[in-house]
mmCIF file of C-alpha atoms in Angstrom:
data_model
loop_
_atom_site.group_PDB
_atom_site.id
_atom_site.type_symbol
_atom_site.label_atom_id
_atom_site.label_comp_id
_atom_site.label_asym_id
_atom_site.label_seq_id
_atom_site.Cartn_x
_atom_site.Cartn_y
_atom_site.Cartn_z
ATOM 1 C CA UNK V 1 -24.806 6.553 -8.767
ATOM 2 C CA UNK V 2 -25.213 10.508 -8.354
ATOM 3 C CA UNK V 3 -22.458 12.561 -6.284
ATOM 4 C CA UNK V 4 -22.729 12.896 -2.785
ATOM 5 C CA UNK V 5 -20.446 15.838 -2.079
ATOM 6 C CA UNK V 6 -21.796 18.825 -0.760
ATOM 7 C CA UNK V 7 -19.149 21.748 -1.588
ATOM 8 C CA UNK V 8 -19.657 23.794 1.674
ATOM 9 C CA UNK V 9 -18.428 20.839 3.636
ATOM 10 C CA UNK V 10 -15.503 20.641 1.467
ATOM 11 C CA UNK V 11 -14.829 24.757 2.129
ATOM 12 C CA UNK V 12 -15.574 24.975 5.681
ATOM 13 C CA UNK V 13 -12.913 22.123 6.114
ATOM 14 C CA UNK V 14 -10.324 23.776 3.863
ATOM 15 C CA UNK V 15 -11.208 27.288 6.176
ATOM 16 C CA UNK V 16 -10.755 25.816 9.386
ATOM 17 C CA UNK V 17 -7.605 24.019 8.484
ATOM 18 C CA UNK V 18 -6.025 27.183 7.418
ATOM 19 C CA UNK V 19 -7.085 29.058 10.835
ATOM 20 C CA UNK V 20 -5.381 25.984 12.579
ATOM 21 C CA UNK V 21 -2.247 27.044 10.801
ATOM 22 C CA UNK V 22 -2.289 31.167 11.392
ATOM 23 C CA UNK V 23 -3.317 29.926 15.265
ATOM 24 C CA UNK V 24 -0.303 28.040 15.352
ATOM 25 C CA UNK V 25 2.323 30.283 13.846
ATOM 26 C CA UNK V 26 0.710 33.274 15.380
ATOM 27 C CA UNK V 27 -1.168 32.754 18.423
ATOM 28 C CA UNK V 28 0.753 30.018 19.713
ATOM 29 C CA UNK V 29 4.401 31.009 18.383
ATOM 30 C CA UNK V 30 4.658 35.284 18.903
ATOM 31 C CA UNK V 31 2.199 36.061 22.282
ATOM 32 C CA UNK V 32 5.878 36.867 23.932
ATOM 33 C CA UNK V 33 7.382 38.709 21.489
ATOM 34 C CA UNK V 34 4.179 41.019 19.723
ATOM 35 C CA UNK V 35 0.733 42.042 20.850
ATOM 36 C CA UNK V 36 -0.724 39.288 18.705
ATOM 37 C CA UNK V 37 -3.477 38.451 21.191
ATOM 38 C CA UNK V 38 -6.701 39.982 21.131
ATOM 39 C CA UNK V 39 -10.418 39.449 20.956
ATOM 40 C CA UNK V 40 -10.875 39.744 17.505
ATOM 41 C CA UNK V 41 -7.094 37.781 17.024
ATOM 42 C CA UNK V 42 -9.023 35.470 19.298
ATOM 43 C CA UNK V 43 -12.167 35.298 17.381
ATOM 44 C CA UNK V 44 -10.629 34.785 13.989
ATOM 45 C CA UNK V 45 -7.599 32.394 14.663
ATOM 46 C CA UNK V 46 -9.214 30.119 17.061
ATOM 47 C CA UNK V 47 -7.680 26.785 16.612
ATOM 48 C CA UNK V 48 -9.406 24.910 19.231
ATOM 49 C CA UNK V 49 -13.030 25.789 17.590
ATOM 50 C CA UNK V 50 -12.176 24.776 13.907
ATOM 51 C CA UNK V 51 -11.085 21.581 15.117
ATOM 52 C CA UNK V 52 -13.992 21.395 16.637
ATOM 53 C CA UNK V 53 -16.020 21.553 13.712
ATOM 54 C CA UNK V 54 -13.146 18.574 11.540
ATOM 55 C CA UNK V 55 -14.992 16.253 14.324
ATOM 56 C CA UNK V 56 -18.551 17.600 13.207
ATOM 57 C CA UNK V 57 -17.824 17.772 9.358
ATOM 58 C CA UNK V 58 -16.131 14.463 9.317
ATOM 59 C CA UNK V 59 -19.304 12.682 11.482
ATOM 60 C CA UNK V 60 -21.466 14.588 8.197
ATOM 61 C CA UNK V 61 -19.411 13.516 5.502
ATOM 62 C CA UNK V 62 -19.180 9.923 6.873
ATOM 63 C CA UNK V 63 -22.889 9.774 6.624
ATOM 64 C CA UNK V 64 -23.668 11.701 3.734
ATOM 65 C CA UNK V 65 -22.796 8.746 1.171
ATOM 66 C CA UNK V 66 -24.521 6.168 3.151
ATOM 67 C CA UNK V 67 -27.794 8.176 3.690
ATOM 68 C CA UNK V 68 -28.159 8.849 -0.176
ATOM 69 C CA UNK V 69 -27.011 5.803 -1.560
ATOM 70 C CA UNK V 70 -28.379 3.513 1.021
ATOM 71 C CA UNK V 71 -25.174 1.062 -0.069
ATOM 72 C CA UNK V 72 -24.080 -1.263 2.800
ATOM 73 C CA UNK V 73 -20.922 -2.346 0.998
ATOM 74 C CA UNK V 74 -20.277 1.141 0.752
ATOM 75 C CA UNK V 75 -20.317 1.610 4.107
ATOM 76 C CA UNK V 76 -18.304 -1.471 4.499
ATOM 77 C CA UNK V 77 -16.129 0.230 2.345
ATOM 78 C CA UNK V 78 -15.690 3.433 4.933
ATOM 79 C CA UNK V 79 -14.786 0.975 7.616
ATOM 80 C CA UNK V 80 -11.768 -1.240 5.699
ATOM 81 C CA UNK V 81 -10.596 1.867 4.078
ATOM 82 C CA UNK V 82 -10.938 4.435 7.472
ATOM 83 C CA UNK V 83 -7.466 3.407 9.058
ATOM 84 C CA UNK V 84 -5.379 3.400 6.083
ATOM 85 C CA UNK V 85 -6.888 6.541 4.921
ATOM 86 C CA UNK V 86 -5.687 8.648 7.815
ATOM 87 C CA UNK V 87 -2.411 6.412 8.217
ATOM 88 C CA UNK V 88 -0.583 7.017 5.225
ATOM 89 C CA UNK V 89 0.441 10.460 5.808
ATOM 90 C CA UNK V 90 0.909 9.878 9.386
ATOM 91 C CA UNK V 91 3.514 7.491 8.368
ATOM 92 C CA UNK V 92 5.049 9.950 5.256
ATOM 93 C CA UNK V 93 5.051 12.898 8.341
ATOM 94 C CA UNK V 94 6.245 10.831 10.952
ATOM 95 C CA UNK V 95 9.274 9.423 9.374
ATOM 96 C CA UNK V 96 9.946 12.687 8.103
ATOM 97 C CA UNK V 97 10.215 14.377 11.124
ATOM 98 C CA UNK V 98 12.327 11.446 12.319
ATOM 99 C CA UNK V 99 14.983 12.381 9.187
ATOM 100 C CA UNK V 100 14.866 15.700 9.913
ATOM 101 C CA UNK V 101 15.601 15.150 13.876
ATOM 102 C CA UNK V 102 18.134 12.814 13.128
ATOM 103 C CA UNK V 103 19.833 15.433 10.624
ATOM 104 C CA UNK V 104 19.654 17.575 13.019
ATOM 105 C CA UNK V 105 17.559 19.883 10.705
ATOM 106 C CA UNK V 106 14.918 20.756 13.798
ATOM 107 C CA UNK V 107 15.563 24.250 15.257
ATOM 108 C CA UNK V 108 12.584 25.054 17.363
ATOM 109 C CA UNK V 109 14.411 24.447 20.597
ATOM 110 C CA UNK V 110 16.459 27.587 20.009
ATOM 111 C CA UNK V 111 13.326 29.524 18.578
ATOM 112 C CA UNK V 112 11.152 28.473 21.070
ATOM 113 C CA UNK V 113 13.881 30.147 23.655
ATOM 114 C CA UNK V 114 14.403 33.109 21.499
ATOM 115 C CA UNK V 115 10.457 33.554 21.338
ATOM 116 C CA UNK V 116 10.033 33.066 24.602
ATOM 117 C CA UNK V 117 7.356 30.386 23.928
ATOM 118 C CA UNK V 118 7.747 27.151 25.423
ATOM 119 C CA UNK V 119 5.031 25.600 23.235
ATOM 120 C CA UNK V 120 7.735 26.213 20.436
ATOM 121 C CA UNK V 121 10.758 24.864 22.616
ATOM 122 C CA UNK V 122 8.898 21.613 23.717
ATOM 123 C CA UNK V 123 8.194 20.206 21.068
ATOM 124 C CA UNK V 124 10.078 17.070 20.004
ATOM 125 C CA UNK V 125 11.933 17.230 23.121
ATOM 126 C CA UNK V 126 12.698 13.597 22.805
ATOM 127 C CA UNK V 127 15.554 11.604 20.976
ATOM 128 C CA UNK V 128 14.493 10.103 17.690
ATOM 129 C CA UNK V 129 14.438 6.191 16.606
ATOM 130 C CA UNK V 130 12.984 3.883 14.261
ATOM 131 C CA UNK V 131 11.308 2.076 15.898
ATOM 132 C CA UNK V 132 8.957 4.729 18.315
ATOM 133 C CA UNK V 133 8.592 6.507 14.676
ATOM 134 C CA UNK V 134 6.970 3.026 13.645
ATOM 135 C CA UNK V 135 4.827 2.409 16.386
ATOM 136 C CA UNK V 136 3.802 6.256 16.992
ATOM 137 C CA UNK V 137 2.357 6.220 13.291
ATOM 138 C CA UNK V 138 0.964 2.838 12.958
ATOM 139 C CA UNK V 139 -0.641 2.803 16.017
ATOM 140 C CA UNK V 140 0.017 5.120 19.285
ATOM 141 C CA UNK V 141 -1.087 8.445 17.299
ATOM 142 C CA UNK V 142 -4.368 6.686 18.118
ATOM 143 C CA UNK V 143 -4.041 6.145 21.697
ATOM 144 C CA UNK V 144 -1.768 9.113 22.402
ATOM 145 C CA UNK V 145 0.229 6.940 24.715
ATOM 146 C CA UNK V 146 3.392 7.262 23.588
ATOM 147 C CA UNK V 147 6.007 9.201 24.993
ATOM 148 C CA UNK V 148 7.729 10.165 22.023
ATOM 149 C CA UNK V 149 5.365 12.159 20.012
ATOM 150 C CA UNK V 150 6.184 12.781 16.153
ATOM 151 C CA UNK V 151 3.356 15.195 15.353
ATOM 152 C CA UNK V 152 1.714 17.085 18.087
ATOM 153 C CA UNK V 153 -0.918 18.317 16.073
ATOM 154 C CA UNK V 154 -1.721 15.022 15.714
ATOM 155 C CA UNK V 155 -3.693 14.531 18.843
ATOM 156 C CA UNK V 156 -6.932 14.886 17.273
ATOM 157 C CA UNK V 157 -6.764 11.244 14.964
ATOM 158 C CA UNK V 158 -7.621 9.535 18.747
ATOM 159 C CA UNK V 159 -10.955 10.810 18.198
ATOM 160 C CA UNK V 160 -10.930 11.035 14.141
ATOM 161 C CA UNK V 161 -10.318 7.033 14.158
ATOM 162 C CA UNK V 162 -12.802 5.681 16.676
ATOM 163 C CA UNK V 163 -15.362 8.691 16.157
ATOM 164 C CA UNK V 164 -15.571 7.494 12.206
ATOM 165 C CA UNK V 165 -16.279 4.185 13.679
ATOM 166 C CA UNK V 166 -19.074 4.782 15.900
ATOM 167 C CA UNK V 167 -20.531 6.952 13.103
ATOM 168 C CA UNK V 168 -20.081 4.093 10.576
ATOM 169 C CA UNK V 169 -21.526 1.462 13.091
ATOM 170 C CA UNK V 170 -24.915 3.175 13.897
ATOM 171 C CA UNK V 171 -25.257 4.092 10.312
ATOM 172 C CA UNK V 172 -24.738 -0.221 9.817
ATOM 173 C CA UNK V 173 -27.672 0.017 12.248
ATOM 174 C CA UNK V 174 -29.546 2.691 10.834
ATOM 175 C CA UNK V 175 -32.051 0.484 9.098
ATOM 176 C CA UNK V 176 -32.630 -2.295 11.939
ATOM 177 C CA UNK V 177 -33.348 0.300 14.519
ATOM 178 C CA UNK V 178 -36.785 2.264 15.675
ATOM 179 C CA UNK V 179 -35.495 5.636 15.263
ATOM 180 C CA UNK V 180 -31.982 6.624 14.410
ATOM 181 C CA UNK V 181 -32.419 9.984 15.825
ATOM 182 C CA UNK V 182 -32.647 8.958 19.385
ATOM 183 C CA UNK V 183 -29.727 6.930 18.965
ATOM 184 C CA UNK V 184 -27.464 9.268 17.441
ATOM 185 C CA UNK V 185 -29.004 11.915 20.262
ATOM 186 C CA UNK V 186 -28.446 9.326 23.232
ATOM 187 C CA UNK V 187 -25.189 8.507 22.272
ATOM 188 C CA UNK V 188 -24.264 12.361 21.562
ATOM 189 C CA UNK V 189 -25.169 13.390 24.991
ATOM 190 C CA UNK V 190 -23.272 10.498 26.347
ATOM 191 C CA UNK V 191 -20.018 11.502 25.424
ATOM 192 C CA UNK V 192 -21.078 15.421 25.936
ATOM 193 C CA UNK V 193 -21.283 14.553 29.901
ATOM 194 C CA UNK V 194 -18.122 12.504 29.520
ATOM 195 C CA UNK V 195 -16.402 15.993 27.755
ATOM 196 C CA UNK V 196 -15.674 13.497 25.134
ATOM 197 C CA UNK V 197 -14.755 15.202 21.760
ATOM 198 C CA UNK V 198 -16.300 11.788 19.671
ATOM 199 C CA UNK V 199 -19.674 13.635 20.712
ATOM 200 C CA UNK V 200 -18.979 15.973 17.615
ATOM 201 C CA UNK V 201 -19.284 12.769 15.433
ATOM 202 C CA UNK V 202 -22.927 12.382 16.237
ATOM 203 C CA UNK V 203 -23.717 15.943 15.923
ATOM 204 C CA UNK V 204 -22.297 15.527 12.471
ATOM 205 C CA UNK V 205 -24.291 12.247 11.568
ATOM 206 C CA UNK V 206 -27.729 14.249 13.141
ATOM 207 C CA UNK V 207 -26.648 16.956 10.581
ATOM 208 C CA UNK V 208 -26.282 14.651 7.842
ATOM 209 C CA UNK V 209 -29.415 13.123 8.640
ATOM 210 C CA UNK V 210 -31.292 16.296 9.124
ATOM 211 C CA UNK V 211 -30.238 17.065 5.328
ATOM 212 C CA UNK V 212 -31.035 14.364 3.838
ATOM 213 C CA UNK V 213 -34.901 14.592 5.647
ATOM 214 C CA UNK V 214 -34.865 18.430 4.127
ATOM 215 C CA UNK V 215 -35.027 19.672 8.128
ATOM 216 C CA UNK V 216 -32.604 21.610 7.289
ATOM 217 C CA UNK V 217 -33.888 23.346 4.695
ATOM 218 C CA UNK V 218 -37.088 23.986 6.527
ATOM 219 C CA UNK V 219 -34.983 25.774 8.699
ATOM 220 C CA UNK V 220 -32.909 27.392 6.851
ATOM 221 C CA UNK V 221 -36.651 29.095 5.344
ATOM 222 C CA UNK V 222 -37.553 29.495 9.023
ATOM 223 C CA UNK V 223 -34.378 31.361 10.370
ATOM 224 C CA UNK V 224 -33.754 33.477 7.718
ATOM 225 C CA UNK V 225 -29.918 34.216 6.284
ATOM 226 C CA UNK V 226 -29.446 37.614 8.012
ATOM 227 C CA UNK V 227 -30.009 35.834 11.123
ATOM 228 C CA UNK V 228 -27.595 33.207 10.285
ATOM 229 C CA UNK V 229 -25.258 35.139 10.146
ATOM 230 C CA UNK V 230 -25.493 37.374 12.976
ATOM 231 C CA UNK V 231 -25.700 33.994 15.142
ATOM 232 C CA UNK V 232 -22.859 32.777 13.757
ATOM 233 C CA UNK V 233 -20.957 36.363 14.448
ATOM 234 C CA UNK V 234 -21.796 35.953 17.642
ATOM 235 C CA UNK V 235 -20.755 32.766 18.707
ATOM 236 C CA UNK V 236 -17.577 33.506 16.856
ATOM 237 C CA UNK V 237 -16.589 36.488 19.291
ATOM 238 C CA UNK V 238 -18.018 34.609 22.909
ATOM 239 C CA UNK V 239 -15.939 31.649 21.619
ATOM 240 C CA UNK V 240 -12.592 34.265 21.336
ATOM 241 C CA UNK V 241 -13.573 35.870 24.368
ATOM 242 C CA UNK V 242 -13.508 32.411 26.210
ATOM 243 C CA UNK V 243 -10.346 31.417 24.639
ATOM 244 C CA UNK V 244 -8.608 35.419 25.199
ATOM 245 C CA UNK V 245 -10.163 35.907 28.915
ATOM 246 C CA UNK V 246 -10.365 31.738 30.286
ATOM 247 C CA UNK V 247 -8.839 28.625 31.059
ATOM 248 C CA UNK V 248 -8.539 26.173 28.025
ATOM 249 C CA UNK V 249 -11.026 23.813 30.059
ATOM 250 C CA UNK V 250 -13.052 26.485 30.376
ATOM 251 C CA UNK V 251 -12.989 27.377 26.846
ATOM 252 C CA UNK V 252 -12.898 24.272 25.681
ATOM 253 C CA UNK V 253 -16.599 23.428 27.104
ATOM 254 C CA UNK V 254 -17.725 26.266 25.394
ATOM 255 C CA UNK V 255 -16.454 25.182 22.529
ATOM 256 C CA UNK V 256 -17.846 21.591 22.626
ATOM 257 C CA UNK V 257 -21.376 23.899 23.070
ATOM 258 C CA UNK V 258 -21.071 26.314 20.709
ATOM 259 C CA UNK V 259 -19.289 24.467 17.663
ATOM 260 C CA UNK V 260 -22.656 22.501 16.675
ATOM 261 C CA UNK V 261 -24.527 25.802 16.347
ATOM 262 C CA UNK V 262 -21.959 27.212 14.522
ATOM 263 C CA UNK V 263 -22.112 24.654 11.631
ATOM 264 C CA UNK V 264 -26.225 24.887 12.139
ATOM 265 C CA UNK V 265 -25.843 28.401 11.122
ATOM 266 C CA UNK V 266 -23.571 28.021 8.234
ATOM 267 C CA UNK V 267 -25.907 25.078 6.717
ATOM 268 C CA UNK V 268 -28.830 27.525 7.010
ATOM 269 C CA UNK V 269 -27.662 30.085 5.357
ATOM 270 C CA UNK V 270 -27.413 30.662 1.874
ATOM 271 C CA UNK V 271 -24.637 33.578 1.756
ATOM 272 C CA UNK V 272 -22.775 31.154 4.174
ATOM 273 C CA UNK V 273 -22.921 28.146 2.027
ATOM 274 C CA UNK V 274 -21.938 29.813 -0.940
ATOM 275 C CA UNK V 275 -19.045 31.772 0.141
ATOM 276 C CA UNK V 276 -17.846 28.273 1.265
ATOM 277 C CA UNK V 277 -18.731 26.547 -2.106
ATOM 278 C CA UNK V 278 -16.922 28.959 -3.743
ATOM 279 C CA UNK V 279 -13.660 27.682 -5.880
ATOM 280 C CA UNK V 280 -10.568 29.369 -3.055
ATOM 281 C CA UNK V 281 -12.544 27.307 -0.436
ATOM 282 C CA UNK V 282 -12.914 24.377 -2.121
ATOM 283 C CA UNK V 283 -8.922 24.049 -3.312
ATOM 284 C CA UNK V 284 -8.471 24.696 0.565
ATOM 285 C CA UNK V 285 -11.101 22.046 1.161
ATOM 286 C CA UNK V 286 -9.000 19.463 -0.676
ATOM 287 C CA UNK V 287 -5.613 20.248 0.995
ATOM 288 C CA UNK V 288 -7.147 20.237 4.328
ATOM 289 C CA UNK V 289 -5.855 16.823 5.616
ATOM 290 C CA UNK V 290 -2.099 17.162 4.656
ATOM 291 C CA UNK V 291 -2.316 21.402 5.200
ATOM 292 C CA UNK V 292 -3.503 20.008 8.815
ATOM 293 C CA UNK V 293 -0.613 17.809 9.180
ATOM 294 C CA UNK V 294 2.620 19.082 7.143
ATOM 295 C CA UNK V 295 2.374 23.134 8.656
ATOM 296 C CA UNK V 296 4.445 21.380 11.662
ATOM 297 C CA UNK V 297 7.362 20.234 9.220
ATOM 298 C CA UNK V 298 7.451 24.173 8.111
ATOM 299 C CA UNK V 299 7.132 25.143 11.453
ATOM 300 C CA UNK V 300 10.044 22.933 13.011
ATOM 301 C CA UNK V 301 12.046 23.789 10.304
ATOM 302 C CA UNK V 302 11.855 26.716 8.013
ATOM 303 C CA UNK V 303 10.205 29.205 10.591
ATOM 304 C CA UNK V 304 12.143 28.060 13.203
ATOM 305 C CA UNK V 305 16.076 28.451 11.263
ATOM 306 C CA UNK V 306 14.911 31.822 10.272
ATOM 307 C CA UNK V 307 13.738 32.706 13.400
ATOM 308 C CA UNK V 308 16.895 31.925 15.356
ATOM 309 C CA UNK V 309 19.604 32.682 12.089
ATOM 310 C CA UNK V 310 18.173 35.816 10.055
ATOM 311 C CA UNK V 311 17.717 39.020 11.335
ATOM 312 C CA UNK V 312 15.228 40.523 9.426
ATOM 313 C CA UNK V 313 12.830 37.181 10.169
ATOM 314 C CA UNK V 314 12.508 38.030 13.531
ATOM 315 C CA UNK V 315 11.809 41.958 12.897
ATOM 316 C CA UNK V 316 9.145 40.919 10.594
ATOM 317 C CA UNK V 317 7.389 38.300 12.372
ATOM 318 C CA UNK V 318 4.059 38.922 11.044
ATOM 319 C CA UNK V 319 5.535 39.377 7.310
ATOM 320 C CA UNK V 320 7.113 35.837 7.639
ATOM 321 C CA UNK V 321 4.536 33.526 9.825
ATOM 322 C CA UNK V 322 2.603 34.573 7.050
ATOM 323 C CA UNK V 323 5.065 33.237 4.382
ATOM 324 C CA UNK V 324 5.211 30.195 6.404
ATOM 325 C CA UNK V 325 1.559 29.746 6.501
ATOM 326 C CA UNK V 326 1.921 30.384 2.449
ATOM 327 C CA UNK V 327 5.323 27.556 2.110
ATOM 328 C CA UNK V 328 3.019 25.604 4.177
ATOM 329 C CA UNK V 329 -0.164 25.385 1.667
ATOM 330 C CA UNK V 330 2.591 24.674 -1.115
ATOM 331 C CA UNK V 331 3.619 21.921 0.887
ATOM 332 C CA UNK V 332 0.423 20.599 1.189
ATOM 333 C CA UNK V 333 -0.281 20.635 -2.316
ATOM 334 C CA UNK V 334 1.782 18.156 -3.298
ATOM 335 C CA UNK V 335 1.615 15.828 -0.268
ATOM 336 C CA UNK V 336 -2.155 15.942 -1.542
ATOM 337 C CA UNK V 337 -1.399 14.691 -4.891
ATOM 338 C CA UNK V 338 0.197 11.930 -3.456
ATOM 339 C CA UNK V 339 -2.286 10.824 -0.962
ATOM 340 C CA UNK V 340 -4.498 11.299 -3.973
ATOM 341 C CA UNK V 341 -2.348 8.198 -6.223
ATOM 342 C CA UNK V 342 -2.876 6.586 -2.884
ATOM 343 C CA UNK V 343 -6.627 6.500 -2.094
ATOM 344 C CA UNK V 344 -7.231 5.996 -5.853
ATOM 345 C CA UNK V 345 -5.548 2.550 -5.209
ATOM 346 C CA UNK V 346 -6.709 1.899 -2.095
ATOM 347 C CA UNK V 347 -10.295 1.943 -3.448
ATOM 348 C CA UNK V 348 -9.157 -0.275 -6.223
ATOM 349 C CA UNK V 349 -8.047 -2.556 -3.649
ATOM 350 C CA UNK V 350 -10.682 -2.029 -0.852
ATOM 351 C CA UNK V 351 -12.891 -2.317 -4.035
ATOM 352 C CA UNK V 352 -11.639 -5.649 -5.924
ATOM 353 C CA UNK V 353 -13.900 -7.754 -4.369
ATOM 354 C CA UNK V 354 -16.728 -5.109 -3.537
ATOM 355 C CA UNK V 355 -19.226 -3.793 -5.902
ATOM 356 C CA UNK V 356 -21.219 -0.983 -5.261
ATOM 357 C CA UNK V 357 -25.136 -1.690 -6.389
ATOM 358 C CA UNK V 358 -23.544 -4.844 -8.477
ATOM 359 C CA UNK V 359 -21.761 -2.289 -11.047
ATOM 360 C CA UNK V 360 -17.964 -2.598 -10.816
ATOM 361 C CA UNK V 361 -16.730 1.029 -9.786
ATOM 362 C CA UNK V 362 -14.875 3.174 -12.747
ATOM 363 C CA UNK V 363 -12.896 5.486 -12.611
ATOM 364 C CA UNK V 364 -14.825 8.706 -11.887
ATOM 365 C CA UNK V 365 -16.461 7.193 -9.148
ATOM 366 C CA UNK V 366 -13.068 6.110 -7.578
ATOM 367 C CA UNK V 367 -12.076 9.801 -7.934
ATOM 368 C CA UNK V 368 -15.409 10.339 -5.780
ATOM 369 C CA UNK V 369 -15.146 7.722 -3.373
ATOM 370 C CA UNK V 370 -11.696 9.601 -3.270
ATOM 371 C CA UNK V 371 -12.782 13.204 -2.054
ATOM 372 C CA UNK V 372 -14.816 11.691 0.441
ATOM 373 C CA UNK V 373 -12.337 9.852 1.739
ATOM 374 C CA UNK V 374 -10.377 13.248 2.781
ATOM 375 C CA UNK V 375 -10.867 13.509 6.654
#
C-alpha cells in the first residue's frame, strides 16, 4: 500500500493555522490600542481566507487516500473514525477552559476592556458548568446552537463534520456514478448560491480528483510558475483589501471566490509546492489541528493576565502577541503527541474488524492512516 500524503497539503495547513493565530492576537486583539491594521497586515494575517482553504485542504485530503487506493473499507474507515477524530480535543479544550473559568484563571474580560476590544471582552461571557461543557463538545460545537460557547474558534467543525461527510459519501459513489465531476461540480455550486462554506469541500475533492487524473499537472506545464505566483500575489492583496476596506459579508464572498484559486495556484507551481514541502512547514503542518484549537487557552489566559497585570506587556504588545503566538505552538506540540497515542488507537480499534486490501494494517501504516487523519 504506497503513501498517499502529499507534503504541500500538510504545509499549507500548518501555514494557515499559524496566520489564524497572529490574526487573532494581532488583528483581532490590538486594532484599538496600535496601528496594526493595514493592507499588507491585511493581506498577510487574514484569518478568514486560511480557513478558507482548512475547508478546501481537508475536502483534498479526504479524497486523496480513496482515489489512489481505490479501498472502500478505507473509506468506511474515514466515516467511523471522522467524529472521534475531531472530538477528542474538543473535549480535552473544552473541559479545560471549563477548569480554568471555574478557577477563575480567565482574564480576558479585563483585557478586552483595557484593549478596548470587545472581541477580547466577550468571550466566555457565560457562567461555566459540567454539563453545557459536555454537551458543547460532544455535540453542539457541531450545530453551534448552544449558548454557552467553550471555544469560539471552534465555529468552523459545523462545516468540518458534515463537509467530510458529503465528501466521503460521493466518493462511496464515485464508482456507481456517470461522471463524478459533475457531481462534485453540481453539488459545489449548490452550496456556493446558498453562501454555504461545505462548498469548499467539493472544491477540495475536484482538486483531489484533478491530481490524481494528472490535470493538474498539465496545468501546472500550461500556466507556468512565475505566473503562479503572481496570481496568487494578487489574490492575496484584493482578499486584504476586502477584509481592510469592507464588510465581513462582503469580504467573506470574496473569499468563498477567491480561496479555490488560491490553492489552484499553489498546486501549480513548483516554487510554491516546495516552499510548502519544506521541513518548518511540514512540523507546522502536523500541529495544525491542536495549534488551531489550544492558541485560545493562551489567549484567555497568559496574554490576557499579562495584559491587564504587567506593565511592560502592554508597552510591548507586538514583542509579546508574538511570544504568545510562540507559547502557543509549544502548546500545541504536546497536545499533538497526545492526539497522536489517540488516533494510533483509534485506528486499531476502527481497524479490528477492518482490513485494508485483506492485509491486517501494521504499524507504519497506522502511523499513516494517522497523518491523514489530522483535519
Amino acid at each position: 500500500m504506497g503513501n498517499t500524503r502529499v507534503d504541500y497539503i500538510d504545509g499549507v495547513r500548518g501555514v494557515s493555522a499559524l496566520m489564524v493565530v497572529i490574526y487573532h492576537f494581532y488583528w483581532e486583539a490590538l486594532p484599538a490600542v496600535s496601528d496594526i491594521r493595514s493592507l499588507w497586515t491585511a493581506s498577510l494575517m487574514n484569518g478568514p481566507l486560511c480557513v478558507a482553504l482548512f475547508f478546501i485542504l481537508s475536502g483534498d485530503s479526504i479524497s486523496i487516500g480513496f482515489l489512489k487506493r481505490g479501498s472502500y473499507p478505507t473509506l468506511v474507515k474515514s466515516f467511523l473514525k471522522r467524529y472521534f477524530r475531531l472530538t477528542f480535543l474538543i473535549v480535552i479544550c473544552s473541559f479545560l477552559v471549563f477548569f480554568l473559568m471555574a478557577s477563575h484563571l480567565t482574564f480576558n474580560v479585563h483585557a478586552g476592556k483595557l484593549l478596548h476590544s470587545t472581541w477580547v471582552e466577550t468571550l466566555l461571557d457565560f457562567e461555566p458548568s459540567l454539563l453545557s461543557t459536555l454537551q458543547f463538545s460532544l455535540g453542539a460545537v457541531y450545530t453551534w446552537d448552544s449558548p454557552k460557547i467553550y471555544n469560539p474558534f471552534l465555529w468552523t467543525m459545523q462545516y468540518e463534520l458534515l463537509g467530510s461527510f458529503f465528501v466521503i459519501a460521493l466518493l462511496f459513489c464515485k464508482n456507481f456514478i456517470t461522471s463524478s465531476y459533475k457531481y462534485a461540480i453540481a453539488f459545489a455550486v449548490i452550496f456556493f448560491l446558498s453562501g454555504n462554506y461545505i462548498y469548499l469541500f467539493f472544491i477540495g475533492m475536484l482538486l483531489a480528483m484533478a491530481r490524481n487524473d494528472g490535470f493538474l499537472v498539465a496545468l501546472e506545464n500550461k500556466i507556468g510558475n512565475v505566473k503562479s505566483i503572481l496570481i496568487l500575489t494578487a489574490l492575496i492583496i484584493l482578499n486584504g483589501y476586502l477584509l481592510l476596506r469592507y464588510s465581513a459579508k462582503i469580504s467573506g464572498v470574496g473569499l468563498l471566490i477567491s480561496s479555490p484559486l488560491i490553492v489552484l495556484c499553489i498546486y501549480t507551481s513548483s516554487t510554491l509546492k516546495g516552499f510548502f514541502s519544506s521541513r518548518a512547514c511540514i512540523f507546522l503542518g502536523k500541529i495544525s489541528y491542536p495549534l488551531y484549537m489550544f492558541h485560545f487557552i493562551i489567549l484567555i489566559t497568559v496574554f490576557s493576565y499579562f495584559t491587564t497585570h504587567v506593565e511592560w506587556a502592554h508597552t510591548y504588545m507586538y514583542s509579546f502577541s508574538a511570544a504568545c503566538v510562540l507559547l502557543s505552538i509549544l502548546l500545541s506540540m504536546g497536545v499533538e503527541k497526545l492526539e497522536l497515542y489517540f488516533l494510533v488507537y483509534l485506528n486499531k480499534f476502527v481497524s479490528s474488524d477492518l482490513e485494508v486490501n485483506n492485509t491486517p494494517l501494521v504499524n507504519s501504516t497506522l502511523r499513516q492512516d494517522v497523518e491523514e487523519s489530522k483535519p
